[in-house]
mmCIF file of N, CA and C in Angstrom:
data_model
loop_
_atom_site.group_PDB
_atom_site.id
_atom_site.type_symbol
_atom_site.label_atom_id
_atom_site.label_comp_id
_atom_site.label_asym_id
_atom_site.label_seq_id
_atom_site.Cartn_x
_atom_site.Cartn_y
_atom_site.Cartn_z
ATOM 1 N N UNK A 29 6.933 32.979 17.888
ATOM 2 C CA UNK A 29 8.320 33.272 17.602
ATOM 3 C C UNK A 29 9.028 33.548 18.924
ATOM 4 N N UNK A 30 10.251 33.059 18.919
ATOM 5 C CA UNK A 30 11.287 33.453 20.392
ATOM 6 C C UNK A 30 12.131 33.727 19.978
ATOM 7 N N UNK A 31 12.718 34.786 20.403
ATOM 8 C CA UNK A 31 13.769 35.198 20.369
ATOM 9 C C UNK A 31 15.009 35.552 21.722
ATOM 10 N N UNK A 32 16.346 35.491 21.602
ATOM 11 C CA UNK A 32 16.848 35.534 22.894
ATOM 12 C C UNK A 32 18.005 36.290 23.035
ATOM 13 N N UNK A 33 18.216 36.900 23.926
ATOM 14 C CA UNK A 33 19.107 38.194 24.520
ATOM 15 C C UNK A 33 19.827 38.073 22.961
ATOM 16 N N UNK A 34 20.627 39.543 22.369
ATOM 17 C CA UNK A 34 21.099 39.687 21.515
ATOM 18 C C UNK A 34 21.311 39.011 20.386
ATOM 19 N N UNK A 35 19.624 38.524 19.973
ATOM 20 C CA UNK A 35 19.373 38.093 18.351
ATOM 21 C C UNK A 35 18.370 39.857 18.150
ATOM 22 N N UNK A 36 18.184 39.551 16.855
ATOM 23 C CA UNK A 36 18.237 40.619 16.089
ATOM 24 C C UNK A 36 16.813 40.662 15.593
ATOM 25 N N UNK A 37 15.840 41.843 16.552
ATOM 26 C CA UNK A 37 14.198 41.286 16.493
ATOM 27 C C UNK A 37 13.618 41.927 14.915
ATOM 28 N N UNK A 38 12.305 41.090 15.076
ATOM 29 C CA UNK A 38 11.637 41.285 13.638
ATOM 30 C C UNK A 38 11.171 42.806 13.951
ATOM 31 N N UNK A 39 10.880 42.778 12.455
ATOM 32 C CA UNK A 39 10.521 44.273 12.424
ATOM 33 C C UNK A 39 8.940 44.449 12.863
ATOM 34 N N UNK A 40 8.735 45.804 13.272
ATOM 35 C CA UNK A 40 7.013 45.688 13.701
ATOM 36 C C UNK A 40 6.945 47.416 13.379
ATOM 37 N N UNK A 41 5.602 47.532 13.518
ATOM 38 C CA UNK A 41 5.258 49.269 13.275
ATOM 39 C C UNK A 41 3.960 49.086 14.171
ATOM 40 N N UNK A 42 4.001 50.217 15.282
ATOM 41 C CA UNK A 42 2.621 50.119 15.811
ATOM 42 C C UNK A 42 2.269 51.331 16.363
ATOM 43 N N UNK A 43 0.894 51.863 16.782
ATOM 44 C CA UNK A 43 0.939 53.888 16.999
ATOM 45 C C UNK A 43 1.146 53.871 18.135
ATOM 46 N N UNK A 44 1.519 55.075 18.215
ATOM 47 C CA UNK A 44 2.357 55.481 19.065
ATOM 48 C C UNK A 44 1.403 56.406 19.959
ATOM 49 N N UNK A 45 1.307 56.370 21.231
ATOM 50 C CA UNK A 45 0.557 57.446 22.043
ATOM 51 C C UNK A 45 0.617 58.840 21.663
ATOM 52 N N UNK A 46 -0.340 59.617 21.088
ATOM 53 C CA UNK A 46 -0.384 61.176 20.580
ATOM 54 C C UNK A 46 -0.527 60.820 19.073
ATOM 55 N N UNK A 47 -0.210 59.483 18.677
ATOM 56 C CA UNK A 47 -0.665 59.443 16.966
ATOM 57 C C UNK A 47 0.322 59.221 16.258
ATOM 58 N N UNK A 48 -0.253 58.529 15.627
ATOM 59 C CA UNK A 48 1.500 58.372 14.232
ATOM 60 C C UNK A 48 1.783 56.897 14.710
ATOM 61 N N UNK A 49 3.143 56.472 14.051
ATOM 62 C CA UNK A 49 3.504 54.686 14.487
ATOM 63 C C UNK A 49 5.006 54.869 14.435
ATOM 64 N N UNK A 50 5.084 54.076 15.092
ATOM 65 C CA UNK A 50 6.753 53.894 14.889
ATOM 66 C C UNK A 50 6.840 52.344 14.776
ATOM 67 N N UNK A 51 8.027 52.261 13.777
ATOM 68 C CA UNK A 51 8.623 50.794 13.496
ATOM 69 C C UNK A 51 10.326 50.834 14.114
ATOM 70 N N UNK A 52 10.230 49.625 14.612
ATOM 71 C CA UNK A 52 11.559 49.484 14.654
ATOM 72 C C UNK A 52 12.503 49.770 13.735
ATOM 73 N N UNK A 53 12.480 49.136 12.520
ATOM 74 C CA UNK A 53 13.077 49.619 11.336
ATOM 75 C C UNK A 53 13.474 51.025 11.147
ATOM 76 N N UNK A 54 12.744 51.555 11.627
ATOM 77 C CA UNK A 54 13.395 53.557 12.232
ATOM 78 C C UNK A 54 14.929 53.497 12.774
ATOM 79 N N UNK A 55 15.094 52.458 13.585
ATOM 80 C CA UNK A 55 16.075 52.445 14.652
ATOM 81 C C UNK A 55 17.005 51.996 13.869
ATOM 82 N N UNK A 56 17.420 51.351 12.883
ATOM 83 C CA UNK A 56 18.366 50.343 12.387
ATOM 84 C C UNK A 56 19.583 50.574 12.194
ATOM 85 N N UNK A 57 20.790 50.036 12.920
ATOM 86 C CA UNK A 57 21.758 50.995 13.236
ATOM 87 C C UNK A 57 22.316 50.910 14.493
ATOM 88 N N UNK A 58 20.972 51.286 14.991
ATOM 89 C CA UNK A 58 21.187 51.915 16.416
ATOM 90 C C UNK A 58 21.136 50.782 17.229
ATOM 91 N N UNK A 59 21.247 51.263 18.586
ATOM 92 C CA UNK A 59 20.850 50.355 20.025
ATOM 93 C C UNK A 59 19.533 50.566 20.094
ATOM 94 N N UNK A 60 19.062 49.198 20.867
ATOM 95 C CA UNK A 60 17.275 49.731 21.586
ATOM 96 C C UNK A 60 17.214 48.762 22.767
ATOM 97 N N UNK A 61 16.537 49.280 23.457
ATOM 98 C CA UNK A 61 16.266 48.376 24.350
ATOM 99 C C UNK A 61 14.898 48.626 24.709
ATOM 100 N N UNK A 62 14.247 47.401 24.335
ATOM 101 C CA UNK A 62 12.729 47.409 24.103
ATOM 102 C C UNK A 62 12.419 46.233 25.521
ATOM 103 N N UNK A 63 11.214 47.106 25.869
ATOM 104 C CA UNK A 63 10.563 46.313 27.413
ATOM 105 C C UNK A 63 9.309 46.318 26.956
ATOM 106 N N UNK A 64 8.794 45.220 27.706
ATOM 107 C CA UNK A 64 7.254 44.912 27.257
ATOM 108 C C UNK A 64 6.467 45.155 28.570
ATOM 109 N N UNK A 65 5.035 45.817 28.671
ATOM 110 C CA UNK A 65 4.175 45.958 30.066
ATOM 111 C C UNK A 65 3.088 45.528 29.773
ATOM 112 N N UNK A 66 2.278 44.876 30.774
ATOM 113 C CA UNK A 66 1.095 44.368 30.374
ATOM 114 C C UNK A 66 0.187 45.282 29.783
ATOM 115 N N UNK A 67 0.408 46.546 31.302
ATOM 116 C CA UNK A 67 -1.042 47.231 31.196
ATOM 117 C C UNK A 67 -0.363 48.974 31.707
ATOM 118 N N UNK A 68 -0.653 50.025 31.030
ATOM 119 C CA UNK A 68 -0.622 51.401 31.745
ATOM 120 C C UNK A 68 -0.830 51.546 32.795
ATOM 121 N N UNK A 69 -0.584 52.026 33.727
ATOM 122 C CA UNK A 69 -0.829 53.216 34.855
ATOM 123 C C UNK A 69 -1.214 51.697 35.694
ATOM 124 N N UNK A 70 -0.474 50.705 35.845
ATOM 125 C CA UNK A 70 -0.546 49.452 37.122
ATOM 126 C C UNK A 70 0.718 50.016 37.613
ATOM 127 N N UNK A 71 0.753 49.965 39.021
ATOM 128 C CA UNK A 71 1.847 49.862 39.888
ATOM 129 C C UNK A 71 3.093 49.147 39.462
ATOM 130 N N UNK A 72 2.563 48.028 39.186
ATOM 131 C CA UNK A 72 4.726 47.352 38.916
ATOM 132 C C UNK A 72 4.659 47.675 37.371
ATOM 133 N N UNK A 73 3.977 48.379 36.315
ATOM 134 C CA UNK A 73 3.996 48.818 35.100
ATOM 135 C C UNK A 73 4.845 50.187 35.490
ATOM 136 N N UNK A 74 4.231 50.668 36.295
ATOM 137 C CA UNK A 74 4.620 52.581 36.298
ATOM 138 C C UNK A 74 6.151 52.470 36.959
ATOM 139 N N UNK A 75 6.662 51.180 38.381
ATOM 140 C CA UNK A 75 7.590 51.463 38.253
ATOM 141 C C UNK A 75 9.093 51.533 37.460
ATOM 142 N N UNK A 76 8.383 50.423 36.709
ATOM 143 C CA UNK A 76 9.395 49.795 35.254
ATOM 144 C C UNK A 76 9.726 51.143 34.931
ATOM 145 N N UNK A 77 8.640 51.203 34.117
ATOM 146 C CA UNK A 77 8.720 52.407 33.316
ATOM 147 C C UNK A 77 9.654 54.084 33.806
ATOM 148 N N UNK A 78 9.179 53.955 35.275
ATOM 149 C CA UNK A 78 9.957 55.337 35.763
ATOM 150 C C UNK A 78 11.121 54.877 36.304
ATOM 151 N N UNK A 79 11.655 53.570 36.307
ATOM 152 C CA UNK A 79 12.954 52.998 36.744
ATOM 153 C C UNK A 79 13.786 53.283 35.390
ATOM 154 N N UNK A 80 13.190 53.052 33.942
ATOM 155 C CA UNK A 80 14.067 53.220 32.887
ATOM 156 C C UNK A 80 13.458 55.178 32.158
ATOM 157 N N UNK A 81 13.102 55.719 32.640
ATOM 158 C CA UNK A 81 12.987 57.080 32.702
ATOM 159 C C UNK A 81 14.021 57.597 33.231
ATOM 160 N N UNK A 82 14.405 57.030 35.120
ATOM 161 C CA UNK A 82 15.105 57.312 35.749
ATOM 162 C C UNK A 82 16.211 57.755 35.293
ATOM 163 N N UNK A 83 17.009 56.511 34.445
ATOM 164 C CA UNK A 83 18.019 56.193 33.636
ATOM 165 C C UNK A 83 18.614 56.444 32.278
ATOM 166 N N UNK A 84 17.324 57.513 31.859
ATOM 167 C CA UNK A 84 17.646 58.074 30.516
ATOM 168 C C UNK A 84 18.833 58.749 30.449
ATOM 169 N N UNK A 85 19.632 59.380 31.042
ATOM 170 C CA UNK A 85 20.513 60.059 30.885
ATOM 171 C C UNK A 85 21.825 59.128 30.701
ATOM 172 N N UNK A 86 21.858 57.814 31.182
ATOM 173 C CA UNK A 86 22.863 56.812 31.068
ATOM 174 C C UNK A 86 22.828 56.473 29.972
ATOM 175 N N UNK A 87 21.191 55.899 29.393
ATOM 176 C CA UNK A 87 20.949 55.085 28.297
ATOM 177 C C UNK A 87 21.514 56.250 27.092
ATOM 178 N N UNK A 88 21.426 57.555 26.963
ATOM 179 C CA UNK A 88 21.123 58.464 26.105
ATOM 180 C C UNK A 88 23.023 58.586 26.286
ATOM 181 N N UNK A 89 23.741 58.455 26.975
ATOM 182 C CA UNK A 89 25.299 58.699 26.924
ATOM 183 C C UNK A 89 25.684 57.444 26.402
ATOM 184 N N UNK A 90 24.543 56.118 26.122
ATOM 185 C CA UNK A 90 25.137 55.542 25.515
ATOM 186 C C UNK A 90 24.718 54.888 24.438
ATOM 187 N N UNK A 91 23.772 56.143 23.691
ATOM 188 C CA UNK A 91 23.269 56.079 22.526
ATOM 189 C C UNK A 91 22.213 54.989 22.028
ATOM 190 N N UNK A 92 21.943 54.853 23.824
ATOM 191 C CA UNK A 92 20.341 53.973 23.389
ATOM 192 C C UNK A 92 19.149 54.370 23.624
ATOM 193 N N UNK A 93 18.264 53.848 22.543
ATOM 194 C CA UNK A 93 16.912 54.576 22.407
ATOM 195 C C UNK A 93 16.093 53.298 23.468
ATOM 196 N N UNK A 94 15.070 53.640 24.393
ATOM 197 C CA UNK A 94 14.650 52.839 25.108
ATOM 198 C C UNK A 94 12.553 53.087 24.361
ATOM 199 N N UNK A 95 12.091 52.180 24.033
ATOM 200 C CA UNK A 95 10.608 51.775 23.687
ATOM 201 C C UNK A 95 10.030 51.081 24.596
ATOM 202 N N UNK A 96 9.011 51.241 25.222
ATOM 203 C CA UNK A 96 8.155 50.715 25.649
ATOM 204 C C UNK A 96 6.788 50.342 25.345
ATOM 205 N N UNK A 97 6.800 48.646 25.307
ATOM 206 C CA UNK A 97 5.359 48.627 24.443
ATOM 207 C C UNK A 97 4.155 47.697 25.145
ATOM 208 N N UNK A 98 3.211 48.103 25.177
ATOM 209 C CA UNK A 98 2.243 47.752 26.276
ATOM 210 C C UNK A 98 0.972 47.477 25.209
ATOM 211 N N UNK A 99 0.100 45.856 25.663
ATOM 212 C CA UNK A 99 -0.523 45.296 24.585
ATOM 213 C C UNK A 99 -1.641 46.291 24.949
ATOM 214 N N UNK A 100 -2.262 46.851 26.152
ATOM 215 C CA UNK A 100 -3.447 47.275 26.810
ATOM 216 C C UNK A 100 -3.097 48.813 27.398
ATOM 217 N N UNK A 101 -4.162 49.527 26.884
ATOM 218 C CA UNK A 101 -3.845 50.946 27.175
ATOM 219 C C UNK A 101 -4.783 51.050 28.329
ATOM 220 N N UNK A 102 -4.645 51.677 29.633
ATOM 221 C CA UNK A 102 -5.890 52.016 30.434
ATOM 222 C C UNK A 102 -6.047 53.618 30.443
ATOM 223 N N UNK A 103 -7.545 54.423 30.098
ATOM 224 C CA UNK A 103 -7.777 55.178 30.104
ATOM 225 C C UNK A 103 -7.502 56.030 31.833
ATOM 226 N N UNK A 104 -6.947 57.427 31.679
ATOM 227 C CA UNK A 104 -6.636 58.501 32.957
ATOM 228 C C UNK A 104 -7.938 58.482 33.470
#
């Protein structure tokens, strides 16, 4: 499936780090802006991730929820 800048993604549910799942379908309504990472705790993974951390306070004034979803977890 492809999808492209502002079409309207399928729904998914998957767990969530600490337990439990979240589905998109939670969000519906809302804004999201969903990024995909290969792998945890890699260098150009961690800076993504702390580049849109950075930015929470923008995203959050403008009422977007930001997800990040990564196919491969690497253990600390």
């Amino acid at each position: 499936m492809s999808i492209s800048i502002g079409d309207t993604a399928p729904d998914f549910t998957l767990p969530k780090d600490g337990g439990g799942t979240l589905a998109l379908s939670d969000f519906l309504g809302k804004k999201v802006l969903l990024f995909f990472y290969p792998h945890d705790r890699t260098p150009g993974c961690t800076i993504e991730a702390c580049a849109f951390r950075d930015a929470k306070e923008e995203f959050d004034d403008r009422k977007i929820s930001i997800i990040g979803i990564s196919r491969l977890r690497r253990e600390p």
